[in-house]
Short mmCIF file of C-alpha atoms in Angstrom, two decimals:
data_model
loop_
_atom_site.label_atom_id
_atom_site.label_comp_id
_atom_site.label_asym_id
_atom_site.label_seq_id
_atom_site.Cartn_x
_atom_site.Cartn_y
_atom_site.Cartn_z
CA UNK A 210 -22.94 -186.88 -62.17
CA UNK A 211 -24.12 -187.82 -65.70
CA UNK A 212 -23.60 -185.57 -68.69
CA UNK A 213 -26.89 -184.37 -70.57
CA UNK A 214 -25.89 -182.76 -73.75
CA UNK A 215 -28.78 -180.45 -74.94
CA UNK A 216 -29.23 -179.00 -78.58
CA UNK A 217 -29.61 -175.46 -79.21
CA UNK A 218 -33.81 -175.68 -78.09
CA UNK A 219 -32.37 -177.27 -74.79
CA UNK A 220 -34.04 -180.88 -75.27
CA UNK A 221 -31.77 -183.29 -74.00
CA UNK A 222 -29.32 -185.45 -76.74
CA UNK A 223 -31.24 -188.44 -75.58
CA UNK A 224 -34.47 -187.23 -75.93
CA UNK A 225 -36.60 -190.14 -77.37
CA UNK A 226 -35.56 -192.35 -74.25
CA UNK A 227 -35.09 -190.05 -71.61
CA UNK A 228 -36.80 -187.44 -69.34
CA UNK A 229 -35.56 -183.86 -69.59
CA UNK A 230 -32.81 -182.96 -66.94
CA UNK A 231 -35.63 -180.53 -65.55
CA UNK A 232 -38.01 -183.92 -64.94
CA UNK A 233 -34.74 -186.24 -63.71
CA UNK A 234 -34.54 -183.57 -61.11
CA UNK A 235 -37.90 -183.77 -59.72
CA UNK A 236 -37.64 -187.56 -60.11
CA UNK A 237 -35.14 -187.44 -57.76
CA UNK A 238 -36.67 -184.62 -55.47
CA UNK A 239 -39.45 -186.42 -55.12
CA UNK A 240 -37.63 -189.80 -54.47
CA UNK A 241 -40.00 -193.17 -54.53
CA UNK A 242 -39.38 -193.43 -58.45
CA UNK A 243 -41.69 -196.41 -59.23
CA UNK A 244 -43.34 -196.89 -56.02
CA UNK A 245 -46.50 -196.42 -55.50
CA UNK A 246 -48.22 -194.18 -52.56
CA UNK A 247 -48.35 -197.33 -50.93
CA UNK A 248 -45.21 -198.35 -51.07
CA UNK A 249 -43.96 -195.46 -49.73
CA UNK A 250 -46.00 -195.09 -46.89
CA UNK A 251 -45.09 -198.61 -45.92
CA UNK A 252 -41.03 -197.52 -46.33
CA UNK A 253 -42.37 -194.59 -43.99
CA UNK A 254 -43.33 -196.70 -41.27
CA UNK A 255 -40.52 -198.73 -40.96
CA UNK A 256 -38.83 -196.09 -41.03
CA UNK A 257 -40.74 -194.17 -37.95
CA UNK A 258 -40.98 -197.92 -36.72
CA UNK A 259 -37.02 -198.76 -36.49
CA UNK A 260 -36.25 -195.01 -35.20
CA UNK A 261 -39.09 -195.11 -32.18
CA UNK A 262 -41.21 -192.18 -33.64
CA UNK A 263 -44.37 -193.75 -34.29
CA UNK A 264 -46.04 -197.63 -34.49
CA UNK A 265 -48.20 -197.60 -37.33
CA UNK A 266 -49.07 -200.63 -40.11
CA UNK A 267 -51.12 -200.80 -42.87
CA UNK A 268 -53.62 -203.29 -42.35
CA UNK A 269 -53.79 -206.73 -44.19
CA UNK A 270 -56.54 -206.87 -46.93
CA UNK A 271 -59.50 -209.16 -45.66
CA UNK A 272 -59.76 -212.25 -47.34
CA UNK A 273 -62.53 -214.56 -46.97
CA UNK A 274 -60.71 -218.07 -47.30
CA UNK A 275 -63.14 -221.20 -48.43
CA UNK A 276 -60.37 -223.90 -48.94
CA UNK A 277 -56.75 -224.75 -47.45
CA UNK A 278 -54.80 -227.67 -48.33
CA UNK A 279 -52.25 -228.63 -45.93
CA UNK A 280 -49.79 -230.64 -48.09
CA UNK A 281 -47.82 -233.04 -46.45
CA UNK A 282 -44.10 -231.18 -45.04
CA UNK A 283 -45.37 -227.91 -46.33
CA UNK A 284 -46.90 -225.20 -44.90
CA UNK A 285 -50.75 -224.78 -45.52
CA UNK A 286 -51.91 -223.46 -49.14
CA UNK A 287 -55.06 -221.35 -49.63
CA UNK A 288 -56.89 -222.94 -52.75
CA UNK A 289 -59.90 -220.76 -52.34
CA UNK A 290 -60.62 -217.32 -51.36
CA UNK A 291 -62.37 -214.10 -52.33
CA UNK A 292 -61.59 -210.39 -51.32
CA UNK A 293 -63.62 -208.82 -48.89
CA UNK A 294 -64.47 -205.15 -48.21
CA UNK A 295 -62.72 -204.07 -45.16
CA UNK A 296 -64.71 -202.25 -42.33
CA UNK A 297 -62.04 -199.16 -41.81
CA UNK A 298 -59.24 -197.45 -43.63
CA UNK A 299 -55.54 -198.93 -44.42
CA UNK A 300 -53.54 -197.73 -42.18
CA UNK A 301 -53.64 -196.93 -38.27
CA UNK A 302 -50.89 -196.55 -35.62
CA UNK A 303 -50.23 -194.99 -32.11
CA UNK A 304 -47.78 -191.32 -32.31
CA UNK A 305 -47.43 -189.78 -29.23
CA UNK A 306 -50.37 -190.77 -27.45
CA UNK A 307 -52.36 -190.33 -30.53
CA UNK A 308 -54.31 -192.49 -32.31
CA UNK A 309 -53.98 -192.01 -35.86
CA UNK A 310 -55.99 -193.35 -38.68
CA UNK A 311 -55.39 -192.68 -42.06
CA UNK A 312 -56.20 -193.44 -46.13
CA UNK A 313 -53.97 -192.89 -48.86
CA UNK A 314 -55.21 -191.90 -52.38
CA UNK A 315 -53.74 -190.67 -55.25
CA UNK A 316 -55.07 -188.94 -58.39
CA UNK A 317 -53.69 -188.06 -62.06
CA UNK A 318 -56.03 -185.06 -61.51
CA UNK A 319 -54.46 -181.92 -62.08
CA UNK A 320 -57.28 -179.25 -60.47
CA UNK A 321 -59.17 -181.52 -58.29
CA UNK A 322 -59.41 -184.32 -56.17
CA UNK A 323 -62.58 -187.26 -57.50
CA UNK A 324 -64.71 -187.84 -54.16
CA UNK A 325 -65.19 -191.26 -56.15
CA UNK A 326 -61.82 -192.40 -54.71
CA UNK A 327 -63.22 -193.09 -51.62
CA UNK A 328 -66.25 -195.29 -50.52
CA UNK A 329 -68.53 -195.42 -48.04
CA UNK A 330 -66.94 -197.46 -45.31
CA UNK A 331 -64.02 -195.37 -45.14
CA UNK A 332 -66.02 -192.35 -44.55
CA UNK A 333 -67.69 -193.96 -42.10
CA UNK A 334 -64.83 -195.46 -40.37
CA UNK A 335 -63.25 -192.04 -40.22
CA UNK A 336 -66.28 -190.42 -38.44
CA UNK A 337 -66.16 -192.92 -36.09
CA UNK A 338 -62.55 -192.60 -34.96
CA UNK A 339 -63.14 -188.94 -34.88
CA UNK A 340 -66.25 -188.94 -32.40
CA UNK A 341 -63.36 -190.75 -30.33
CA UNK A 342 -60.71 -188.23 -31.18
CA UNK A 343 -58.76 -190.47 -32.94
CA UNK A 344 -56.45 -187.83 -35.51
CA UNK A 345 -57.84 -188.92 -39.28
CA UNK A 346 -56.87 -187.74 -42.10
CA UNK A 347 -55.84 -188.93 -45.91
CA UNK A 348 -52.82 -188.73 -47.69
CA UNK A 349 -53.22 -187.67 -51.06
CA UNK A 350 -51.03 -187.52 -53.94
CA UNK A 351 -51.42 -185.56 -57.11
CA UNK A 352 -49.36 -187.80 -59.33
CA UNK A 353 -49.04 -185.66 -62.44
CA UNK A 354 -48.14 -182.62 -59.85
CA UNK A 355 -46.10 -184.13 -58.31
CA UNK A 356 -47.75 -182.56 -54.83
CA UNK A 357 -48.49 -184.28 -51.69
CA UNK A 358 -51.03 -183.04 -49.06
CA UNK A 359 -52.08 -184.27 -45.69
CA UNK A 360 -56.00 -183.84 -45.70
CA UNK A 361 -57.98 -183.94 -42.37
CA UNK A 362 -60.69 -186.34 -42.55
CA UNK A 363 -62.87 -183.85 -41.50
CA UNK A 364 -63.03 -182.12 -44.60
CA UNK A 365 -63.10 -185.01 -46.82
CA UNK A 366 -66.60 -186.07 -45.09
CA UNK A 367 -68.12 -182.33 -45.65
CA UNK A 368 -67.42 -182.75 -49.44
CA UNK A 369 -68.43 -186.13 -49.32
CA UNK A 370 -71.86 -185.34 -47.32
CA UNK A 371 -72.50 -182.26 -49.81
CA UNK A 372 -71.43 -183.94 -52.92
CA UNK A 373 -75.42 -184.31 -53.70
CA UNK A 374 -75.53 -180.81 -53.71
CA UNK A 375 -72.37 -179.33 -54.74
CA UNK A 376 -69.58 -180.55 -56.73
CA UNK A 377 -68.13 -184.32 -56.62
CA UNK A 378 -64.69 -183.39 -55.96
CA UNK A 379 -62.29 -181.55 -53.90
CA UNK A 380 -60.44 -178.59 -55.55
CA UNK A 381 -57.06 -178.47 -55.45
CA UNK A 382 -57.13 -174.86 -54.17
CA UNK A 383 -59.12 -176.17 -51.35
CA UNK A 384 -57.08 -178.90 -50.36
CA UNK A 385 -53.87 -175.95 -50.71
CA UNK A 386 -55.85 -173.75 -48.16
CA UNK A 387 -57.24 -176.81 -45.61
CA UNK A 388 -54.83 -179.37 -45.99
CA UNK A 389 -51.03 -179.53 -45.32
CA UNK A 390 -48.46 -179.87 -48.18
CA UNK A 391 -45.99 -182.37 -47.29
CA UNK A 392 -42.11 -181.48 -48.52
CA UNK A 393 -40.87 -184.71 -49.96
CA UNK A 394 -37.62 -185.87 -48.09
CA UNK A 395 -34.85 -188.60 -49.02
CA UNK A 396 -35.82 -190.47 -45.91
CA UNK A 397 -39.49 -191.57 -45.80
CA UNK A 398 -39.87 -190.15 -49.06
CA UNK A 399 -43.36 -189.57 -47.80
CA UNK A 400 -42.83 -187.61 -43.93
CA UNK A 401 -46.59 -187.18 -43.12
CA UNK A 402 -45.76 -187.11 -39.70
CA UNK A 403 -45.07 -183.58 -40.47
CA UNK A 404 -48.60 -183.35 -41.37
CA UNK A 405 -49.71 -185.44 -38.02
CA UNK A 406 -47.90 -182.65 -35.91
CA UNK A 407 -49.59 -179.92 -37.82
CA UNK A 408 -52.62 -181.72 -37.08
CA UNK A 409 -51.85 -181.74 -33.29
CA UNK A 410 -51.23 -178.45 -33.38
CA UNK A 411 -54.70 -177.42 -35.14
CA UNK A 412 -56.26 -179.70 -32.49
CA UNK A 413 -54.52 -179.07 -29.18
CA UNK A 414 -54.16 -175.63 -29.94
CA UNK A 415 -50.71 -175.08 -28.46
CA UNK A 416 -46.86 -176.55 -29.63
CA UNK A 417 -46.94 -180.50 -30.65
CA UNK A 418 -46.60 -182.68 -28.14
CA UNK A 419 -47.09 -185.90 -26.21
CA UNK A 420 -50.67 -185.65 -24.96
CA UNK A 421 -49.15 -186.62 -21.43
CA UNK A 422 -46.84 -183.70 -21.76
CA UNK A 423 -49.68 -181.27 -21.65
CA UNK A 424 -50.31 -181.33 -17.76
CA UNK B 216 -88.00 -223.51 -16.58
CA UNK B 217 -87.45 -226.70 -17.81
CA UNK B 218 -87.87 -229.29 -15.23
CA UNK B 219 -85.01 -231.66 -13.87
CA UNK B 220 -85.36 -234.62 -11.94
CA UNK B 221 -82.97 -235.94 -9.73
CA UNK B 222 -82.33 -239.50 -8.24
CA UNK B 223 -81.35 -239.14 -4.27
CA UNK B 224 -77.74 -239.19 -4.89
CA UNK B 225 -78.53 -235.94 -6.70
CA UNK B 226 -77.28 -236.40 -10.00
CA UNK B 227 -79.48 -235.58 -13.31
CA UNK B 228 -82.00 -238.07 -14.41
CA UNK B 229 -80.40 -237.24 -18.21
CA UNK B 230 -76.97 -236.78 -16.52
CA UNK B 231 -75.25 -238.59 -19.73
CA UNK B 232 -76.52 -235.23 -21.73
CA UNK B 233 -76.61 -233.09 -19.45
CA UNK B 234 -74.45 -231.18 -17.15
CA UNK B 235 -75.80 -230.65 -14.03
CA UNK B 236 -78.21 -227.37 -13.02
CA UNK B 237 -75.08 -225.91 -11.06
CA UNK B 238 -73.04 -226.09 -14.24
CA UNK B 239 -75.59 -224.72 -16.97
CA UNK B 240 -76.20 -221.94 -14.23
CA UNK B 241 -72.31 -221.31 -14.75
CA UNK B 242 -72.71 -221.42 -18.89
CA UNK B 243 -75.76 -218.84 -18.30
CA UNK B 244 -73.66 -216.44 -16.60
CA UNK B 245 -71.11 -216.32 -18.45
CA UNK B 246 -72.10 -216.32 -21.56
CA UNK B 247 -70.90 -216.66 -25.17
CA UNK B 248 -71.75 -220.95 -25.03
CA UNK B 249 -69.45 -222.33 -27.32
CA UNK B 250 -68.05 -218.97 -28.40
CA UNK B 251 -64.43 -218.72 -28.91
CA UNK B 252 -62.93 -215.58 -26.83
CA UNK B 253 -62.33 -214.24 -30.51
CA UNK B 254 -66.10 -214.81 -31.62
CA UNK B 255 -66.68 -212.74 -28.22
CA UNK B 256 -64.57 -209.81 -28.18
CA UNK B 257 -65.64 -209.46 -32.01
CA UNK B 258 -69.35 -209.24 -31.16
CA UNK B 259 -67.99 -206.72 -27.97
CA UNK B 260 -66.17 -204.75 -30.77
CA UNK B 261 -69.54 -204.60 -33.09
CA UNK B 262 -71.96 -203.78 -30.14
CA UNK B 263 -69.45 -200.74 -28.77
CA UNK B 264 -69.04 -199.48 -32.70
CA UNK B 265 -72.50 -199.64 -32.42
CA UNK B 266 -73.54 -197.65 -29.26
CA UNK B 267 -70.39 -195.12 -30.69
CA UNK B 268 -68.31 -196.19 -27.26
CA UNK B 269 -65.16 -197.35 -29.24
CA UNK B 270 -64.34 -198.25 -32.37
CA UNK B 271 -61.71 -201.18 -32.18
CA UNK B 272 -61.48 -204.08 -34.89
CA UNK B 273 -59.76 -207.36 -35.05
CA UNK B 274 -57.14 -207.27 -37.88
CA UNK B 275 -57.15 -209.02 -40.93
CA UNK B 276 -54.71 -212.24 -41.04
CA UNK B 277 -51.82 -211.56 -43.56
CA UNK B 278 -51.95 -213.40 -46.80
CA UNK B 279 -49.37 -213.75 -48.97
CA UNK B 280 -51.43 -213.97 -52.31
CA UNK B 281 -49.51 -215.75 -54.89
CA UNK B 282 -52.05 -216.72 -57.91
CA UNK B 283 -55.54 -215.07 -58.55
CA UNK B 284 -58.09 -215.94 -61.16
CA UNK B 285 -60.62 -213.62 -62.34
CA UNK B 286 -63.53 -215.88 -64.12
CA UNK B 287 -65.55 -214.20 -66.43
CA UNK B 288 -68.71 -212.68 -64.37
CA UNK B 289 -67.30 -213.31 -61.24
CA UNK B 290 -65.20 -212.34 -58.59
CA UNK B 291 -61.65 -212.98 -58.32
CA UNK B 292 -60.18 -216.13 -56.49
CA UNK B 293 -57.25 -216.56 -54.84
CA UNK B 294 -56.04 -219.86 -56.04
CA UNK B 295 -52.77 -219.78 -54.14
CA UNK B 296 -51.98 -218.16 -50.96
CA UNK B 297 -50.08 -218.50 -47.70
CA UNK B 298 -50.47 -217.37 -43.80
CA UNK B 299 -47.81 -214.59 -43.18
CA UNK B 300 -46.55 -213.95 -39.69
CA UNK B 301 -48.18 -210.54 -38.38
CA UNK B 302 -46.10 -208.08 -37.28
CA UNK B 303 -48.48 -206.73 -34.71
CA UNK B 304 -50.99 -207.86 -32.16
CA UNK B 305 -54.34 -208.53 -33.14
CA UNK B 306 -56.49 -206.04 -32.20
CA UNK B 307 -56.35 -201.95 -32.07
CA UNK B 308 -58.39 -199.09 -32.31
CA UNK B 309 -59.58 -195.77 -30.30
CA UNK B 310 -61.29 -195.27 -27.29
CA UNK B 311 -61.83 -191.43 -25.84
CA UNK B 312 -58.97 -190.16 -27.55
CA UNK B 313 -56.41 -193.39 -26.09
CA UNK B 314 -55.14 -196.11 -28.87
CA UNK B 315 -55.80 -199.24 -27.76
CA UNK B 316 -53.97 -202.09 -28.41
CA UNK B 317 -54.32 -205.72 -27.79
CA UNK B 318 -54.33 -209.56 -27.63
CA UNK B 319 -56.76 -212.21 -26.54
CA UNK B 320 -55.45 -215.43 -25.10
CA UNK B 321 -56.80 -218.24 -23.43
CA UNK B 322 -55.63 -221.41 -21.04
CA UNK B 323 -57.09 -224.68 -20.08
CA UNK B 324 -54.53 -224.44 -16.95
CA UNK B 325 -55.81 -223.15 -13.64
CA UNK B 326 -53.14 -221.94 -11.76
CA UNK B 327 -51.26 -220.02 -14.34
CA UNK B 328 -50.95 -218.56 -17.92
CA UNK B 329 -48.29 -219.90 -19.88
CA UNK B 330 -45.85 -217.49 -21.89
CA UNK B 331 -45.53 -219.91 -24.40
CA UNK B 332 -49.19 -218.47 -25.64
CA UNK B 333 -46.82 -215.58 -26.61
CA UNK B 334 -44.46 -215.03 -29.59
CA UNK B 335 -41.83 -212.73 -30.15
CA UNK B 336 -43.63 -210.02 -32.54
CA UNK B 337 -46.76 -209.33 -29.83
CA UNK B 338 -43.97 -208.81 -27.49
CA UNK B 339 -42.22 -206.49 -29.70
CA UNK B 340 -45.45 -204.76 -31.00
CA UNK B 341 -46.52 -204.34 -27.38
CA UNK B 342 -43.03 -202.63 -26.06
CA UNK B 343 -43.32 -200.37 -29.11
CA UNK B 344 -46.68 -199.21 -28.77
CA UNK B 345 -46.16 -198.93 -24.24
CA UNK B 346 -43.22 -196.14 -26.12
CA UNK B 347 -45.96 -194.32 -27.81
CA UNK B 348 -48.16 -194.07 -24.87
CA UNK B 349 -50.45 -196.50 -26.13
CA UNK B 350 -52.70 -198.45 -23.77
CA UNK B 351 -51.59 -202.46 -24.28
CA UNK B 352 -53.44 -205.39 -22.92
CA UNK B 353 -53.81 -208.75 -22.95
CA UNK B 354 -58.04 -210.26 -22.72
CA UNK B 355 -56.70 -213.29 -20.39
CA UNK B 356 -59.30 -216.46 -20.06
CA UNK B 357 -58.93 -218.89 -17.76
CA UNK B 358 -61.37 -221.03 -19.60
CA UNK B 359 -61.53 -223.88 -17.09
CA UNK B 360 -61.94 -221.37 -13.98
CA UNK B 361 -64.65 -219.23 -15.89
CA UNK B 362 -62.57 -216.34 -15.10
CA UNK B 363 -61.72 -213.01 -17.50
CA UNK B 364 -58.83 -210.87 -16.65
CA UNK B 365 -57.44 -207.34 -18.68
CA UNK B 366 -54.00 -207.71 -18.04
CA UNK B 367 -51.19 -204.55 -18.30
CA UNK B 368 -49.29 -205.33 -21.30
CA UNK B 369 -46.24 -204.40 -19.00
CA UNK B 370 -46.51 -207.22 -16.66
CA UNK B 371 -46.46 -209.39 -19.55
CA UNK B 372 -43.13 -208.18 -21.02
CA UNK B 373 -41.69 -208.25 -17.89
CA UNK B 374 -42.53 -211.86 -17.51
CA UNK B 375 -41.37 -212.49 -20.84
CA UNK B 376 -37.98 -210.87 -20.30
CA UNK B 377 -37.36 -213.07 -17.07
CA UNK B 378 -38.17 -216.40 -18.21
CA UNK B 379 -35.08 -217.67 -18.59
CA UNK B 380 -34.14 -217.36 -15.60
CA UNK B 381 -37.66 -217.45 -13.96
CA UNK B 382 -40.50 -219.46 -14.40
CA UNK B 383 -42.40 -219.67 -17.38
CA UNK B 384 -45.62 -218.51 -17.27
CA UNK B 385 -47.60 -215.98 -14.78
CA UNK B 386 -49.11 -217.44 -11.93
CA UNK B 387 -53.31 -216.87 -11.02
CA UNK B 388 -52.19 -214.84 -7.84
CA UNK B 389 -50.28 -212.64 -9.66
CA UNK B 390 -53.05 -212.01 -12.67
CA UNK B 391 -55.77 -211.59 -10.02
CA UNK B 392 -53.38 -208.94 -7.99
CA UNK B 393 -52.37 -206.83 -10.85
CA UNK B 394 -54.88 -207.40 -13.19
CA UNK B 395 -58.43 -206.02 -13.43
CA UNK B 396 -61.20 -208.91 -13.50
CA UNK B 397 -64.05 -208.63 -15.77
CA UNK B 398 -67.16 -209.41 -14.52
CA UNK B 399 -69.26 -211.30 -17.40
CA UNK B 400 -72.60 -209.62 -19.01
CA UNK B 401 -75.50 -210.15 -21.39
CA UNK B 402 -73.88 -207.69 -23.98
CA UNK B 403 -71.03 -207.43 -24.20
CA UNK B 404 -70.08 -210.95 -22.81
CA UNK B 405 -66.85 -209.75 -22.55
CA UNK B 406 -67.04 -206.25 -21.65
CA UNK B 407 -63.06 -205.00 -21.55
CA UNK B 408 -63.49 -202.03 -21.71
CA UNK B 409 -64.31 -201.95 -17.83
CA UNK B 410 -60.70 -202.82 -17.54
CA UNK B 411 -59.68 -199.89 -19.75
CA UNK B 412 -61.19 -197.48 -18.02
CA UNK B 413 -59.12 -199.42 -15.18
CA UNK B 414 -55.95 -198.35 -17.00
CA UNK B 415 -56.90 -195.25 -18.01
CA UNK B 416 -57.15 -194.58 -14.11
CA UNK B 417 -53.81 -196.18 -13.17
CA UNK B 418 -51.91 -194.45 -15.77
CA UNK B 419 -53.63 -190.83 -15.47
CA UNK B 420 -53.82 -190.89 -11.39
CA UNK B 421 -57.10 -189.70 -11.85
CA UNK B 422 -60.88 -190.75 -12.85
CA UNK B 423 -61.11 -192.16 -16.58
CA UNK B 424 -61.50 -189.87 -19.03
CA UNK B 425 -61.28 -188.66 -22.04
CA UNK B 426 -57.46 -186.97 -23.29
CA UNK B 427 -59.35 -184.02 -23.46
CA UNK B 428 -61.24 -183.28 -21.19
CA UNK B 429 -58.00 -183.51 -18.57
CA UNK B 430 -57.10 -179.75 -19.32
#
């Protein structure tokens, strides 16, 4: 334990360089201090990797590659290549007999979520997977909130589809009501299974389970 | 038609550019001419996104990107970068509410596949993913023969497991007996997903279909 001394107002001694005690705390709550969304979903799966709950990987980013040098007792060297747009979302995995597909974004938003975070191939992607019954969805992350929501893909798509129309963003209070709030843990920081099997339960209509259970 | 003459002895009048009639008949039927299996089973991947049957995608290679420069005006260029080792097979997606999961492979040989088309990580990705319930294959070509097999990803890691202390690769007779052998179209060329629904059938005792439409 480390000693905070606080003056009278109860800002910490240390003030100038430090968070308050109050913002340590949810620092540590929320674990992941300094990684990004990313990172921590990738911690998460190697985590539900290494403990046989789940196979899933974030994908590689598609590069279009122009050039390789293959210099001699080395291994080849990419001189030229360009980023490409990929064709689906980041991540996708197997859980239970499920097929899982799944974005993560993140705002600094405090009321609503920007529909601007996501583009068109993801949306389509995710409609796809869902005419399959694949289980979609999108992590998202208020940052500044420090609040963390599963979101079915099926209600990021309405917004998107109406967003000529209606407002170019998800509310907050929306994604409260529709979405599932994840409870940070120590280990994954980010445990969106928990939103998967809430999921599973919305679809299946009955306890979570192994689709091959359910005979 | 394009017309062929023949001498008596039967071979082609252009024989030195030609194959024979017998042969090209072969290339007709089976498609993809000078198509890798890869080329193939991504134009099979676009055409069944396309009709909304399935929506699998080849994965990106992993790049380790180690220098990027951003000209003014243009895009950015990787100016240094190196092949990682995936830690998956390369090819997943969802099909009627099963994850799919596979690897394409080809031989020259014509009595047997050899293991040493393998490594250690498909093996391991495989085993994981058989946990989850996922359906795991391998897209076997015996490019020689002409002949297309879906393969259980099962008889594959048992083959894998044994081959120290039995042979090294998996004989024709035992691909053709507990395989499923495609049978070669105009689109898709390689049309695998005939040997899913194959699976699905094996592993749900029942006709093919979809998760949900079981209860």
């Amino acid at each position: 334990m480390k000693m905070v001394f606080h003056y009278p107002n109860g800002s910490s001694y240390t003030a100038s360089k430090q968070s308050t005690t109050a913002k340590q705390h949810h620092e540590t709550i929320y674990g992941g201090r300094g990684m990004t969304l990313e990172d921590e979903l990738n911690a998460a799966n190697a985590y539900y990797l290494q403990i046989g709950r789940a196979v899933v990987h974030k994908k590689p980013t598609p590069i279009q590659i122009v050039k390789v040098d293959y210099p001699a007792r080395s291994k080849a060297v990419i001189r030229e290549g360009y980023f490409k747009t990929p064709s689906t979302t980041d991540y996708n995995g197997v859980y239970r007999g499920w097929y899982l597909d799944f974005e993560a974004k993140e705002t600094k938003n405090k009321a609503s979520f920007p529909l601007k975070n996501f583009h068109q191939h993801q949306i389509d992607h995710m409609r796809a997977c869902l005419v399959q019954d694949g289980l979609c969805f999108v992590v998202m992350r208020f940052a500044v909130l420090h609040r963390l929501f599963v979101v079915p893909a099926s209600m990021v798509i309405v917004a998107w589809d109406n967003q000529q129309n209606s407002r170019k963003s998800i509310t907050l209070a929306t994604i409260i009501d529709a979405g599932f709030e994840l409870t940070p843990q120590l280990e994954p920081t980010v445990p969106y299974l928990d939103g998967v099997d809430w999921l599973i339960k919305k679809k299946v209509g009955a306890s979570s389970g192994n689709k091959f259970e359910r005979n």
